[in-house]
Amino acid sequence: MLSEKLHKALNAQINAELWSAYLYLSMSMDAEAKGLKGVANWFYVQFQEEQDHARILMNYILSRDGKVTLLPIEEVRTEWASPLEMFQDTLAHEKKVTAMINNLASIAAEDKDYASSNMLVWFVDEQVEEEESAREMIGACEAVDGNKFGLYMLDKELAARTYTQAAPLASTNA
Ligand code: MG
């Protein structure tokens, strides 16, 4: 059984992942409205990935004979001045998520809950990637620096991003 503290924190993490999904969907819709189809695609893929993160945690709680409790999703921002601002918000948000994942890992370690520690390793690694990709995108936007042709080319590049189901789900087919 999961400890009460870890169970509660995992449920809160599901909410955070779903809030992330909602945030990135909002960025996708804002970008689409501004004619940036590639940026919209990039954030739509991000939206799909965040739903995977929530699903992995839901599956895990269920596999440990726990109940998943879905909490209300807070509202998200709906407008950004530029793709740069979107990616800056993305990095700031992912840093918060990293701190939450680290907190979950600390609780699992305190509990000597080795199964939970193992499950969380994937999330620890994922957060390194999330922060790295947000930083890369900030760098790309800064390089474009308001140049219209640059933005056109960047948007074309981001249109190529495709969604791949997260590995922990691909192995369980959930
Ligand atoms: Mg996530």
PDB file of C-alpha atoms and ligand atoms in Angstrom:
ATOM      1  CA  MET A   1       0.000   0.000   0.000  1.00  0.00           C
ATOM      2  CA  LEU A   2       1.036   3.571  -0.635  1.00  0.00           C
ATOM      3  CA  SER A   3       1.498   5.743   2.450  1.00  0.00           C
ATOM      4  CA  GLU A   4      -1.260   8.304   2.911  1.00  0.00           C
ATOM      5  CA  LYS A   5       1.226  11.118   2.341  1.00  0.00           C
ATOM      6  CA  LEU A   6       2.528   9.682  -0.936  1.00  0.00           C
ATOM      7  CA  HIS A   7      -0.960   8.754  -2.142  1.00  0.00           C
ATOM      8  CA  LYS A   8      -2.125  12.337  -1.594  1.00  0.00           C
ATOM      9  CA  ALA A   9       0.968  13.784  -3.290  1.00  0.00           C
ATOM     10  CA  LEU A  10       0.543  11.457  -6.306  1.00  0.00           C
ATOM     11  CA  ASN A  11      -3.086  12.566  -6.668  1.00  0.00           C
ATOM     12  CA  ALA A  12      -1.906  16.196  -6.534  1.00  0.00           C
ATOM     13  CA  GLN A  13       0.681  15.381  -9.206  1.00  0.00           C
ATOM     14  CA  ILE A  14      -2.038  14.031 -11.522  1.00  0.00           C
ATOM     15  CA  ASN A  15      -3.768  17.388 -11.150  1.00  0.00           C
ATOM     16  CA  ALA A  16      -0.516  19.232 -11.903  1.00  0.00           C
ATOM     17  CA  GLU A  17       0.054  17.146 -15.055  1.00  0.00           C
ATOM     18  CA  LEU A  18      -3.505  17.783 -16.237  1.00  0.00           C
ATOM     19  CA  TRP A  19      -3.093  21.489 -15.480  1.00  0.00           C
ATOM     20  CA  SER A  20       0.110  21.379 -17.580  1.00  0.00           C
ATOM     21  CA  ALA A  21      -1.862  19.732 -20.396  1.00  0.00           C
ATOM     22  CA  TYR A  22      -4.461  22.500 -20.180  1.00  0.00           C
ATOM     23  CA  LEU A  23      -1.764  25.211 -20.158  1.00  0.00           C
ATOM     24  CA  TYR A  24      -0.112  23.816 -23.297  1.00  0.00           C
ATOM     25  CA  LEU A  25      -3.463  23.368 -25.027  1.00  0.00           C
ATOM     26  CA  SER A  26      -4.151  27.026 -24.283  1.00  0.00           C
ATOM     27  CA  MET A  27      -0.787  28.016 -25.796  1.00  0.00           C
ATOM     28  CA  SER A  28      -1.559  25.832 -28.821  1.00  0.00           C
ATOM     29  CA  MET A  29      -4.911  27.542 -29.355  1.00  0.00           C
ATOM     30  CA  ASP A  30      -3.369  31.017 -28.952  1.00  0.00           C
ATOM     31  CA  ALA A  31      -0.621  30.191 -31.475  1.00  0.00           C
ATOM     32  CA  GLU A  32      -3.148  28.744 -33.935  1.00  0.00           C
ATOM     33  CA  ALA A  33      -5.274  31.905 -33.650  1.00  0.00           C
ATOM     34  CA  LYS A  34      -2.187  33.936 -34.585  1.00  0.00           C
ATOM     35  CA  GLY A  35      -1.429  31.835 -37.657  1.00  0.00           C
ATOM     36  CA  LEU A  36       1.548  30.036 -36.103  1.00  0.00           C
ATOM     37  CA  LYS A  37       0.562  26.495 -37.063  1.00  0.00           C
ATOM     38  CA  GLY A  38       3.954  24.981 -36.244  1.00  0.00           C
ATOM     39  CA  VAL A  39       4.088  26.515 -32.752  1.00  0.00           C
ATOM     40  CA  ALA A  40       0.485  25.372 -32.273  1.00  0.00           C
ATOM     41  CA  ASN A  41       1.510  21.848 -33.278  1.00  0.00           C
ATOM     42  CA  TRP A  42       4.488  21.837 -30.896  1.00  0.00           C
ATOM     43  CA  PHE A  43       2.258  22.752 -27.953  1.00  0.00           C
ATOM     44  CA  TYR A  44      -0.477  20.337 -29.045  1.00  0.00           C
ATOM     45  CA  VAL A  45       2.077  17.496 -28.876  1.00  0.00           C
ATOM     46  CA  GLN A  46       3.091  18.815 -25.449  1.00  0.00           C
ATOM     47  CA  PHE A  47      -0.604  18.729 -24.421  1.00  0.00           C
ATOM     48  CA  GLN A  48      -0.780  15.062 -25.459  1.00  0.00           C
ATOM     49  CA  GLU A  49       2.403  14.204 -23.570  1.00  0.00           C
ATOM     50  CA  GLU A  50       1.104  15.794 -20.367  1.00  0.00           C
ATOM     51  CA  GLN A  51      -2.016  13.645 -20.562  1.00  0.00           C
ATOM     52  CA  ASP A  52       0.289  10.618 -20.767  1.00  0.00           C
ATOM     53  CA  HIS A  53       2.061  11.780 -17.612  1.00  0.00           C
ATOM     54  CA  ALA A  54      -1.263  11.915 -15.778  1.00  0.00           C
ATOM     55  CA  ARG A  55      -2.274   8.492 -17.154  1.00  0.00           C
ATOM     56  CA  ILE A  56       1.010   6.896 -15.990  1.00  0.00           C
ATOM     57  CA  LEU A  57       0.378   8.175 -12.460  1.00  0.00           C
ATOM     58  CA  MET A  58      -3.268   7.067 -12.525  1.00  0.00           C
ATOM     59  CA  ASN A  59      -2.248   3.569 -13.655  1.00  0.00           C
ATOM     60  CA  TYR A  60       0.374   3.434 -10.938  1.00  0.00           C
ATOM     61  CA  ILE A  61      -1.975   4.440  -8.109  1.00  0.00           C
ATOM     62  CA  LEU A  62      -4.478   1.822  -9.329  1.00  0.00           C
ATOM     63  CA  SER A  63      -1.771  -0.843  -9.545  1.00  0.00           C
ATOM     64  CA  ARG A  64      -0.966  -0.153  -5.880  1.00  0.00           C
ATOM     65  CA  ASP A  65      -4.607  -0.661  -4.938  1.00  0.00           C
ATOM     66  CA  GLY A  66      -5.178   3.051  -4.386  1.00  0.00           C
ATOM     67  CA  LYS A  67      -7.993   5.304  -5.509  1.00  0.00           C
ATOM     68  CA  VAL A  68      -7.447   8.103  -7.993  1.00  0.00           C
ATOM     69  CA  THR A  69      -9.129  11.317  -6.875  1.00  0.00           C
ATOM     70  CA  LEU A  70      -9.489  13.952  -9.572  1.00  0.00           C
ATOM     71  CA  LEU A  71      -9.308  17.516  -8.304  1.00  0.00           C
ATOM     72  CA  PRO A  72     -10.551  20.699 -10.016  1.00  0.00           C
ATOM     73  CA  ILE A  73      -8.296  22.081 -12.769  1.00  0.00           C
ATOM     74  CA  GLU A  74      -7.429  25.734 -12.181  1.00  0.00           C
ATOM     75  CA  GLU A  75      -7.883  28.174 -15.045  1.00  0.00           C
ATOM     76  CA  VAL A  76      -4.927  28.930 -17.309  1.00  0.00           C
ATOM     77  CA  ARG A  77      -3.624  31.995 -19.094  1.00  0.00           C
ATOM     78  CA  THR A  78      -5.068  32.379 -22.604  1.00  0.00           C
ATOM     79  CA  GLU A  79      -2.881  34.980 -24.315  1.00  0.00           C
ATOM     80  CA  TRP A  80       0.854  35.371 -24.919  1.00  0.00           C
ATOM     81  CA  ALA A  81       2.689  38.205 -26.674  1.00  0.00           C
ATOM     82  CA  SER A  82       5.029  35.904 -28.619  1.00  0.00           C
ATOM     83  CA  PRO A  83       6.279  32.309 -28.924  1.00  0.00           C
ATOM     84  CA  LEU A  84       9.298  33.420 -26.843  1.00  0.00           C
ATOM     85  CA  GLU A  85       6.972  34.323 -23.979  1.00  0.00           C
ATOM     86  CA  MET A  86       5.211  30.949 -24.324  1.00  0.00           C
ATOM     87  CA  PHE A  87       8.479  29.047 -24.047  1.00  0.00           C
ATOM     88  CA  GLN A  88       9.644  31.212 -21.128  1.00  0.00           C
ATOM     89  CA  ASP A  89       6.388  30.346 -19.331  1.00  0.00           C
ATOM     90  CA  THR A  90       6.924  26.699 -20.276  1.00  0.00           C
ATOM     91  CA  LEU A  91      10.384  26.634 -18.706  1.00  0.00           C
ATOM     92  CA  ALA A  92       9.191  28.390 -15.530  1.00  0.00           C
ATOM     93  CA  HIS A  93       6.292  25.948 -15.238  1.00  0.00           C
ATOM     94  CA  GLU A  94       8.415  22.852 -15.872  1.00  0.00           C
ATOM     95  CA  LYS A  95      10.847  23.972 -13.158  1.00  0.00           C
ATOM     96  CA  LYS A  96       7.913  23.950 -10.728  1.00  0.00           C
ATOM     97  CA  VAL A  97       6.909  20.477 -11.919  1.00  0.00           C
ATOM     98  CA  THR A  98      10.500  19.283 -11.433  1.00  0.00           C
ATOM     99  CA  ALA A  99      10.376  20.479  -7.815  1.00  0.00           C
ATOM    100  CA  MET A 100       7.097  18.563  -7.336  1.00  0.00           C
ATOM    101  CA  ILE A 101       8.591  15.372  -8.818  1.00  0.00           C
ATOM    102  CA  ASN A 102      11.645  15.740  -6.580  1.00  0.00           C
ATOM    103  CA  ASN A 103       9.323  16.091  -3.597  1.00  0.00           C
ATOM    104  CA  LEU A 104       7.518  12.884  -4.604  1.00  0.00           C
ATOM    105  CA  ALA A 105      10.883  11.111  -4.879  1.00  0.00           C
ATOM    106  CA  SER A 106      11.802  12.352  -1.379  1.00  0.00           C
ATOM    107  CA  ILE A 107       8.552  11.041   0.108  1.00  0.00           C
ATOM    108  CA  ALA A 108       9.012   7.649  -1.601  1.00  0.00           C
ATOM    109  CA  ALA A 109      12.565   7.481  -0.208  1.00  0.00           C
ATOM    110  CA  GLU A 110      11.366   8.388   3.317  1.00  0.00           C
ATOM    111  CA  ASP A 111       8.720   5.664   3.019  1.00  0.00           C
ATOM    112  CA  LYS A 112      11.326   3.156   1.775  1.00  0.00           C
ATOM    113  CA  ASP A 113       8.756   2.564  -0.993  1.00  0.00           C
ATOM    114  CA  TYR A 114      11.123   1.138  -3.604  1.00  0.00           C
ATOM    115  CA  ALA A 115       8.396   0.498  -6.214  1.00  0.00           C
ATOM    116  CA  SER A 116       7.376   4.153  -6.104  1.00  0.00           C
ATOM    117  CA  SER A 117      11.009   5.266  -6.236  1.00  0.00           C
ATOM    118  CA  ASN A 118      11.499   3.146  -9.373  1.00  0.00           C
ATOM    119  CA  MET A 119       8.340   4.475 -11.019  1.00  0.00           C
ATOM    120  CA  LEU A 120       9.457   8.045 -10.342  1.00  0.00           C
ATOM    121  CA  VAL A 121      12.850   7.575 -12.028  1.00  0.00           C
ATOM    122  CA  TRP A 122      11.118   7.947 -15.413  1.00  0.00           C
ATOM    123  CA  PHE A 123       9.621  11.280 -14.307  1.00  0.00           C
ATOM    124  CA  VAL A 124      12.941  12.557 -12.950  1.00  0.00           C
ATOM    125  CA  ASP A 125      14.555  11.865 -16.350  1.00  0.00           C
ATOM    126  CA  GLU A 126      11.560  13.285 -18.216  1.00  0.00           C
ATOM    127  CA  GLN A 127      11.867  16.589 -16.327  1.00  0.00           C
ATOM    128  CA  VAL A 128      15.497  16.950 -17.407  1.00  0.00           C
ATOM    129  CA  GLU A 129      14.284  16.623 -21.022  1.00  0.00           C
ATOM    130  CA  GLU A 130      11.349  19.004 -20.512  1.00  0.00           C
ATOM    131  CA  GLU A 131      13.572  21.766 -19.135  1.00  0.00           C
ATOM    132  CA  GLU A 132      16.209  21.173 -21.794  1.00  0.00           C
ATOM    133  CA  SER A 133      13.714  21.375 -24.682  1.00  0.00           C
ATOM    134  CA  ALA A 134      12.105  24.552 -23.272  1.00  0.00           C
ATOM    135  CA  ARG A 135      15.575  26.138 -22.993  1.00  0.00           C
ATOM    136  CA  GLU A 136      16.377  25.122 -26.571  1.00  0.00           C
ATOM    137  CA  MET A 137      13.158  26.685 -27.813  1.00  0.00           C
ATOM    138  CA  ILE A 138      13.870  29.912 -25.897  1.00  0.00           C
ATOM    139  CA  GLY A 139      17.285  29.988 -27.590  1.00  0.00           C
ATOM    140  CA  ALA A 140      15.696  29.470 -31.014  1.00  0.00           C
ATOM    141  CA  CYS A 141      13.168  32.272 -30.409  1.00  0.00           C
ATOM    142  CA  GLU A 142      15.916  34.606 -29.195  1.00  0.00           C
ATOM    143  CA  ALA A 143      17.955  33.824 -32.329  1.00  0.00           C
ATOM    144  CA  VAL A 144      14.922  34.735 -34.477  1.00  0.00           C
ATOM    145  CA  ASP A 145      14.687  37.994 -32.502  1.00  0.00           C
ATOM    146  CA  GLY A 146      11.526  39.297 -34.190  1.00  0.00           C
ATOM    147  CA  ASN A 147      12.733  38.560 -37.723  1.00  0.00           C
ATOM    148  CA  LYS A 148       9.646  37.590 -39.753  1.00  0.00           C
ATOM    149  CA  PHE A 149      11.423  35.169 -42.072  1.00  0.00           C
ATOM    150  CA  GLY A 150      13.158  33.580 -39.085  1.00  0.00           C
ATOM    151  CA  LEU A 151       9.821  33.103 -37.351  1.00  0.00           C
ATOM    152  CA  TYR A 152       8.375  31.612 -40.548  1.00  0.00           C
ATOM    153  CA  MET A 153      11.239  29.084 -40.711  1.00  0.00           C
ATOM    154  CA  LEU A 154      11.006  28.244 -37.007  1.00  0.00           C
ATOM    155  CA  ASP A 155       7.259  27.735 -37.305  1.00  0.00           C
ATOM    156  CA  LYS A 156       7.844  25.350 -40.236  1.00  0.00           C
ATOM    157  CA  GLU A 157      10.354  23.378 -38.157  1.00  0.00           C
ATOM    158  CA  LEU A 158       7.999  23.064 -35.185  1.00  0.00           C
ATOM    159  CA  ALA A 159       5.270  21.750 -37.490  1.00  0.00           C
ATOM    160  CA  ALA A 160       7.328  18.559 -37.822  1.00  0.00           C
ATOM    161  CA  ARG A 161       7.070  17.531 -34.154  1.00  0.00           C
ATOM    162  CA  THR A 162       5.039  14.340 -33.736  1.00  0.00           C
ATOM    163  CA  TYR A 163       3.493  12.721 -30.697  1.00  0.00           C
ATOM    164  CA  THR A 164       4.868   9.417 -29.460  1.00  0.00           C
ATOM    165  CA  GLN A 165       3.195   7.650 -26.573  1.00  0.00           C
ATOM    166  CA  ALA A 166       5.258   7.747 -23.369  1.00  0.00           C
ATOM    167  CA  ALA A 167       7.316   4.569 -22.871  1.00  0.00           C
ATOM    168  CA  PRO A 168       5.622   3.461 -19.609  1.00  0.00           C
ATOM    169  CA  LEU A 169       2.261   3.481 -21.410  1.00  0.00           C
ATOM    170  CA  ALA A 170       3.526   1.872 -24.608  1.00  0.00           C
ATOM    171  CA  SER A 171       4.623  -1.172 -22.578  1.00  0.00           C
ATOM    172  CA  THR A 172       1.242  -1.551 -20.856  1.00  0.00           C
ATOM    173  CA  ASN A 173      -0.936  -0.457 -23.797  1.00  0.00           C
ATOM    174  CA  ALA A 174      -3.028   1.668 -21.444  1.00  0.00           C
TER     175      ALA A 174
HETATM  176 MG    MG B   1       4.528  16.557 -17.230  1.00  0.00          MG
END
